[in-house]
Amino acid sequence: MKASPLRIGVLGCAGIAWRRMLPAIAANPAVTLTAVASRSEEKARRFTDRFGGEPVEGYERLLERPDVDAVYVPLPALLHAGWIERALLAGKHVLSEKPLATTAKQATALVDLARERGLVLLESFMFLTHSQHARVRELVADGVIGELRSLTAEFAFPAKATDDIRYLPDVGGGALTDIGVYPVRTALLHLGPQLDVLGATLHHDPARAVDLGGSALLARADGVTAHLTWGMEHSYRSRYALWGSSGRISAQWAYTPPPTHSPVLRIERQDHLQELTLPAEDQFGNVVAAFVARVVDGVPSGLEGESVLTQAGLVDRVRERALLRP
């Protein structure tokens, strides 16, 4: 007997939902988009006219609906924790945009609540579901670059419009919360959870009261280091590299490849340069599939539980150690 589709509601009409996640939800036959909620019914209707479902004015009204099994939360970062908690208390599974919460304390409370209520809570670090990163890990494990010495990870883009949500301290949270989390998660992915923060900086804009960029130096006990850089006042860059005793491997478009892009891994050795072109895939589609598999069949993912808490704790430590500039 064929399983019924997972009925999903959406809390908020963010750009990421319009551009990437809702197309992925609409394309998955195991999912039904039931409703989209916004503070404005007119805005919600714009989304439902394109993707289906019913427009709902007010997030609470969507959470009250019995025809919603799960919710996707693309709200601004500082609003995640409150609405995730409400959704879990309403008995809904949750797929949240990253970060799940802006502090490790909040993240722990949410993970514990989901576990107590027997609900699924996934954090949409979509890049982790792209197979190019698993391929990098395989190559490193196979000794292609020798013994690992260091990692660098960079994610940045040019300045946005002055009214962009990232510049609003009461909801946006600044660059570390929004994009610095990608290089941090990259370090955890390839170097493991036992990382010390040796130092960090944040470029703080006093006029906006948010950070616009930053960097961090992390290290493992064996001396392997990670140098991370992020920001929203730069030319675009979205890559990382692992440097070993006999070579270097880099992911050229690590965090935001479109679904039609065929990733290229570049392997550099003393007398050899190799480029591996991998198949294109939709990492947002992969996240939706992982969420459905977790809710329906209990298939574990790397987007929940302890991995979420480790990430949140490391971001907390980066923030605590950071020197504010200017």
Short mmCIF file of C-alpha atoms in Angstrom, two decimals:
data_model
loop_
_atom_site.label_atom_id
_atom_site.label_comp_id
_atom_site.label_asym_id
_atom_site.label_seq_id
_atom_site.Cartn_x
_atom_site.Cartn_y
_atom_site.Cartn_z
CA MET A 1 0.00 0.00 0.00
CA LYS A 2 1.39 3.38 -1.01
CA ALA A 3 2.13 5.75 1.89
CA SER A 4 0.21 9.02 2.04
CA PRO A 5 2.23 12.13 1.14
CA LEU A 6 3.76 14.10 4.00
CA ARG A 7 1.62 17.24 4.39
CA ILE A 8 3.83 20.30 4.84
CA GLY A 9 3.02 23.87 5.81
CA VAL A 10 5.40 26.80 5.43
CA LEU A 11 5.91 29.47 8.10
CA GLY A 12 7.01 32.58 6.24
CA CYS A 13 7.57 33.81 2.71
CA ALA A 14 11.35 34.24 2.60
CA GLY A 15 13.33 34.53 -0.61
CA ILE A 16 15.09 31.20 -0.03
CA ALA A 17 11.68 29.49 0.10
CA TRP A 18 10.57 31.10 -3.18
CA ARG A 19 13.83 30.48 -5.07
CA ARG A 20 14.94 27.06 -3.88
CA MET A 21 13.06 25.16 -1.17
CA LEU A 22 9.47 25.38 -2.40
CA PRO A 23 10.42 24.32 -5.94
CA ALA A 24 12.11 21.30 -4.32
CA ILE A 25 9.05 20.56 -2.15
CA ALA A 26 6.72 20.90 -5.13
CA ALA A 27 8.89 18.48 -7.15
CA ASN A 28 8.86 15.73 -4.51
CA PRO A 29 5.96 13.30 -5.04
CA ALA A 30 6.14 12.15 -1.41
CA VAL A 31 5.14 15.64 -0.21
CA THR A 32 1.99 17.74 -0.39
CA LEU A 33 2.23 21.47 0.20
CA THR A 34 -0.86 22.13 2.31
CA ALA A 35 -0.53 25.78 3.26
CA VAL A 36 1.76 28.80 3.31
CA ALA A 37 1.50 31.30 6.17
CA SER A 38 2.52 34.93 6.23
CA ARG A 39 1.63 37.99 8.26
CA SER A 40 -0.08 39.11 5.03
CA GLU A 41 -2.54 36.82 3.25
CA GLU A 42 -1.74 38.62 0.01
CA LYS A 43 1.93 37.66 0.29
CA ALA A 44 1.05 34.07 1.17
CA ARG A 45 -1.28 33.91 -1.85
CA ARG A 46 1.56 34.91 -4.17
CA PHE A 47 3.39 31.78 -3.01
CA THR A 48 0.40 29.44 -3.19
CA ASP A 49 -0.53 30.69 -6.66
CA ARG A 50 2.84 29.40 -7.82
CA PHE A 51 3.42 26.33 -5.64
CA GLY A 52 -0.03 25.23 -4.47
CA GLY A 53 -1.64 24.96 -1.04
CA GLU A 54 -3.82 27.46 0.77
CA PRO A 55 -2.72 30.94 1.87
CA VAL A 56 -2.96 31.54 5.62
CA GLU A 57 -2.71 34.85 7.44
CA GLY A 58 -0.77 34.29 10.67
CA TYR A 59 1.69 31.56 11.65
CA GLU A 60 -0.36 30.35 14.62
CA ARG A 61 -3.36 29.63 12.39
CA LEU A 62 -1.23 27.34 10.25
CA LEU A 63 0.04 25.46 13.32
CA GLU A 64 -3.58 24.86 14.38
CA ARG A 65 -4.42 23.04 11.14
CA PRO A 66 -4.95 19.26 11.47
CA ASP A 67 -4.02 18.77 7.80
CA VAL A 68 -0.39 19.81 8.42
CA ASP A 69 2.00 17.06 9.55
CA ALA A 70 5.19 19.10 9.35
CA VAL A 71 6.38 22.66 8.83
CA TYR A 72 9.25 24.28 6.99
CA VAL A 73 10.59 27.39 8.77
CA PRO A 74 12.42 29.91 6.53
CA LEU A 75 11.97 32.84 8.93
CA PRO A 76 14.84 35.20 9.89
CA ALA A 77 17.42 33.53 12.11
CA LEU A 78 16.50 35.19 15.40
CA LEU A 79 12.87 34.08 14.98
CA HIS A 80 13.67 30.40 14.45
CA ALA A 81 13.78 29.22 18.05
CA GLY A 82 10.42 30.69 19.08
CA TRP A 83 8.48 29.35 16.12
CA ILE A 84 10.22 25.97 16.12
CA GLU A 85 9.19 25.58 19.76
CA ARG A 86 5.59 26.51 18.94
CA ALA A 87 5.53 24.07 16.04
CA LEU A 88 6.89 21.20 18.16
CA LEU A 89 4.36 21.96 20.91
CA ALA A 90 1.66 21.83 18.23
CA GLY A 91 2.82 18.31 17.33
CA LYS A 92 4.45 19.18 14.00
CA HIS A 93 7.72 17.83 12.62
CA VAL A 94 10.07 20.68 11.69
CA LEU A 95 12.52 21.41 8.89
CA SER A 96 14.19 24.73 9.74
CA GLU A 97 16.53 26.91 7.78
CA LYS A 98 19.92 27.23 9.38
CA PRO A 99 20.84 28.07 12.01
CA LEU A 100 18.29 26.15 14.05
CA ALA A 101 18.90 28.62 16.87
CA THR A 102 21.36 31.44 17.49
CA THR A 103 22.82 29.96 20.70
CA ALA A 104 23.76 26.48 21.85
CA LYS A 105 21.43 26.84 24.85
CA GLN A 106 18.43 27.46 22.58
CA ALA A 107 19.43 24.65 20.23
CA THR A 108 19.74 22.20 23.11
CA ALA A 109 16.29 23.09 24.41
CA LEU A 110 14.75 22.55 20.96
CA VAL A 111 16.53 19.25 20.29
CA ASP A 112 15.46 18.00 23.73
CA LEU A 113 11.85 19.09 23.13
CA ALA A 114 11.69 17.30 19.77
CA ARG A 115 13.11 14.13 21.33
CA GLU A 116 10.65 14.25 24.25
CA ARG A 117 7.69 14.61 21.90
CA GLY A 118 8.86 12.01 19.40
CA LEU A 119 9.12 14.55 16.58
CA VAL A 120 11.67 15.11 13.84
CA LEU A 121 13.68 18.35 13.91
CA LEU A 122 16.10 18.90 11.02
CA GLU A 123 18.36 21.86 10.32
CA SER A 124 18.58 22.64 6.59
CA PHE A 125 22.34 22.82 6.08
CA MET A 126 21.60 21.85 2.51
CA PHE A 127 25.22 21.77 1.32
CA LEU A 128 25.90 18.78 3.58
CA THR A 129 23.53 16.67 1.46
CA HIS A 130 25.48 17.29 -1.75
CA SER A 131 27.58 14.29 -2.72
CA GLN A 132 30.63 16.38 -3.68
CA HIS A 133 31.54 16.65 0.01
CA ALA A 134 31.32 12.91 0.56
CA ARG A 135 33.64 12.51 -2.44
CA VAL A 136 36.14 14.93 -0.88
CA ARG A 137 36.09 12.89 2.33
CA GLU A 138 36.69 9.68 0.37
CA LEU A 139 39.65 11.17 -1.45
CA VAL A 140 41.23 12.41 1.76
CA ALA A 141 40.64 9.03 3.47
CA ASP A 142 42.29 7.32 0.46
CA GLY A 143 45.46 9.38 1.04
CA VAL A 144 45.22 11.38 -2.18
CA ILE A 145 46.73 14.44 -0.47
CA GLY A 146 48.79 12.58 2.13
CA GLU A 147 48.39 13.44 5.79
CA LEU A 148 45.96 16.30 6.38
CA ARG A 149 47.58 19.49 7.65
CA SER A 150 45.00 22.27 7.33
CA LEU A 151 41.67 23.42 5.97
CA THR A 152 40.58 26.78 4.61
CA ALA A 153 36.93 27.69 3.99
CA GLU A 154 35.54 30.92 2.57
CA PHE A 155 31.99 32.07 1.99
CA ALA A 156 31.16 35.68 1.17
CA PHE A 157 29.11 37.82 -1.16
CA PRO A 158 28.74 41.53 -2.06
CA ALA A 159 26.75 43.97 0.03
CA LYS A 160 22.97 43.70 -0.20
CA ALA A 161 20.36 46.47 -0.28
CA THR A 162 20.36 48.60 2.85
CA ASP A 163 17.01 47.17 4.01
CA ASP A 164 18.13 43.52 3.66
CA ILE A 165 17.12 41.32 6.59
CA ARG A 166 20.77 40.47 7.34
CA TYR A 167 21.39 44.06 8.45
CA LEU A 168 18.57 44.08 11.01
CA PRO A 169 19.92 43.11 14.45
CA ASP A 170 16.51 42.32 15.96
CA VAL A 171 15.81 39.55 13.41
CA GLY A 172 18.79 39.03 11.09
CA GLY A 173 21.68 38.51 13.45
CA GLY A 174 24.60 39.50 11.22
CA ALA A 175 27.13 37.65 9.09
CA LEU A 176 28.32 35.00 11.55
CA THR A 177 24.78 33.81 12.18
CA ASP A 178 23.77 33.89 8.52
CA ILE A 179 26.84 32.78 6.54
CA GLY A 180 29.75 32.24 8.90
CA VAL A 181 28.00 29.05 9.96
CA TYR A 182 28.87 27.47 6.58
CA PRO A 183 32.68 27.55 7.00
CA VAL A 184 32.23 26.51 10.65
CA ARG A 185 30.17 23.48 9.59
CA THR A 186 32.78 22.68 6.93
CA ALA A 187 35.48 22.49 9.59
CA LEU A 188 33.34 20.11 11.66
CA LEU A 189 32.56 17.99 8.59
CA HIS A 190 36.19 17.39 7.66
CA LEU A 191 38.10 17.79 10.93
CA GLY A 192 35.63 16.38 13.45
CA PRO A 193 34.04 17.85 16.58
CA GLN A 194 37.11 18.31 18.79
CA LEU A 195 38.09 21.79 17.67
CA ASP A 196 39.48 24.62 19.78
CA VAL A 197 38.96 28.26 18.83
CA LEU A 198 42.41 29.84 18.88
CA GLY A 199 41.18 33.25 17.79
CA ALA A 200 38.50 35.09 15.84
CA THR A 201 37.54 38.53 14.56
CA LEU A 202 34.23 40.11 13.66
CA HIS A 203 33.86 43.28 11.58
CA HIS A 204 31.20 45.06 13.58
CA ASP A 205 29.22 47.88 11.99
CA PRO A 206 28.16 50.22 14.84
CA ALA A 207 25.64 52.03 12.66
CA ARG A 208 23.75 48.82 11.88
CA ALA A 209 24.66 47.03 15.14
CA VAL A 210 25.53 43.82 13.28
CA ASP A 211 28.69 42.07 12.15
CA LEU A 212 29.41 42.25 8.42
CA GLY A 213 32.11 39.59 8.26
CA GLY A 214 34.76 37.79 10.19
CA SER A 215 37.35 35.06 10.44
CA ALA A 216 38.36 32.32 12.85
CA LEU A 217 41.36 30.07 13.46
CA LEU A 218 40.52 26.63 14.82
CA ALA A 219 42.75 23.68 15.69
CA ARG A 220 42.61 20.03 16.65
CA ALA A 221 44.79 18.54 19.36
CA ASP A 222 47.05 16.96 16.70
CA GLY A 223 47.85 20.39 15.23
CA VAL A 224 45.58 20.31 12.17
CA THR A 225 44.17 23.82 11.71
CA ALA A 226 41.18 25.47 10.03
CA HIS A 227 41.19 29.07 8.82
CA LEU A 228 37.66 30.28 8.16
CA THR A 229 36.57 33.53 6.48
CA TRP A 230 33.09 34.88 5.77
CA GLY A 231 31.36 38.15 5.02
CA MET A 232 28.76 40.18 3.19
CA GLU A 233 30.94 43.03 1.90
CA HIS A 234 33.16 41.04 -0.46
CA SER A 235 33.25 39.74 -4.00
CA TYR A 236 31.51 36.37 -4.20
CA ARG A 237 33.41 33.32 -3.01
CA SER A 238 32.09 29.90 -2.00
CA ARG A 239 34.85 27.33 -1.65
CA TYR A 240 37.05 25.34 0.67
CA ALA A 241 40.31 23.41 0.43
CA LEU A 242 42.06 20.65 2.34
CA TRP A 243 45.87 20.80 2.32
CA GLY A 244 47.93 17.73 3.06
CA SER A 245 51.53 16.59 3.18
CA SER A 246 51.59 15.71 -0.54
CA GLY A 247 48.71 17.59 -2.14
CA ARG A 248 45.69 19.81 -1.95
CA ILE A 249 42.04 19.25 -2.84
CA SER A 250 39.48 22.02 -3.25
CA ALA A 251 35.74 22.28 -3.80
CA GLN A 252 35.26 25.16 -6.23
CA TRP A 253 31.58 25.97 -5.62
CA ALA A 254 30.93 24.48 -2.22
CA TYR A 255 27.84 26.03 -0.66
CA THR A 256 25.35 27.34 -3.22
CA PRO A 257 25.64 25.35 -6.46
CA PRO A 258 22.47 25.52 -8.56
CA PRO A 259 20.86 22.17 -9.36
CA THR A 260 22.20 22.26 -12.94
CA HIS A 261 25.83 22.80 -11.88
CA SER A 262 28.32 19.93 -12.23
CA PRO A 263 30.77 20.38 -9.33
CA VAL A 264 34.50 20.33 -10.01
CA LEU A 265 36.97 19.04 -7.44
CA ARG A 266 40.53 20.23 -8.06
CA ILE A 267 43.39 18.01 -6.88
CA GLU A 268 46.89 19.53 -6.92
CA ARG A 269 50.07 17.54 -6.32
CA GLN A 270 53.73 18.28 -6.91
CA ASP A 271 53.76 17.03 -10.51
CA HIS A 272 50.10 16.56 -11.25
CA LEU A 273 46.89 18.58 -11.55
CA GLN A 274 43.57 16.75 -11.79
CA GLU A 275 40.01 18.03 -12.03
CA LEU A 276 37.12 15.70 -11.23
CA THR A 277 33.75 16.75 -12.65
CA LEU A 278 30.85 15.26 -10.70
CA PRO A 279 27.18 14.91 -11.66
CA ALA A 280 24.85 17.84 -11.04
CA GLU A 281 22.32 17.46 -8.24
CA ASP A 282 19.81 19.55 -6.34
CA GLN A 283 20.91 19.85 -2.72
CA PHE A 284 17.57 21.39 -1.75
CA GLY A 285 15.82 18.41 -3.26
CA ASN A 286 18.19 16.23 -1.24
CA VAL A 287 17.19 18.01 1.98
CA VAL A 288 13.48 17.51 1.29
CA ALA A 289 14.09 13.83 0.55
CA ALA A 290 16.13 13.43 3.75
CA PHE A 291 13.37 15.08 5.79
CA VAL A 292 10.68 12.83 4.33
CA ALA A 293 12.82 9.73 4.86
CA ARG A 294 13.40 10.70 8.49
CA VAL A 295 9.73 11.42 9.23
CA VAL A 296 8.21 8.52 7.30
CA ASP A 297 10.81 5.78 7.64
CA GLY A 298 13.03 6.91 10.52
CA VAL A 299 16.14 7.11 8.33
CA PRO A 300 18.82 9.07 10.27
CA SER A 301 20.39 12.16 8.77
CA GLY A 302 23.41 14.31 9.55
CA LEU A 303 21.14 17.33 10.00
CA GLU A 304 19.82 16.69 13.49
CA GLY A 305 20.59 15.95 17.11
CA GLU A 306 24.21 15.98 18.24
CA SER A 307 25.56 17.48 15.01
CA VAL A 308 23.27 20.50 15.47
CA LEU A 309 24.42 20.98 19.05
CA THR A 310 28.10 20.64 18.18
CA GLN A 311 27.71 23.28 15.47
CA ALA A 312 25.83 25.67 17.77
CA GLY A 313 28.42 25.26 20.51
CA LEU A 314 31.32 26.00 18.17
CA VAL A 315 29.59 29.11 16.79
CA ASP A 316 29.07 30.27 20.39
CA ARG A 317 32.79 29.85 21.10
CA VAL A 318 33.76 31.75 17.94
CA ARG A 319 31.49 34.61 18.98
CA GLU A 320 32.86 34.60 22.54
CA ARG A 321 36.51 34.67 21.39
CA ALA A 322 36.05 37.23 18.62
CA LEU A 323 37.75 40.60 18.68
CA LEU A 324 35.40 43.25 17.32
CA ARG A 325 36.77 45.50 14.57
CA PRO A 326 36.95 48.40 14.08
#
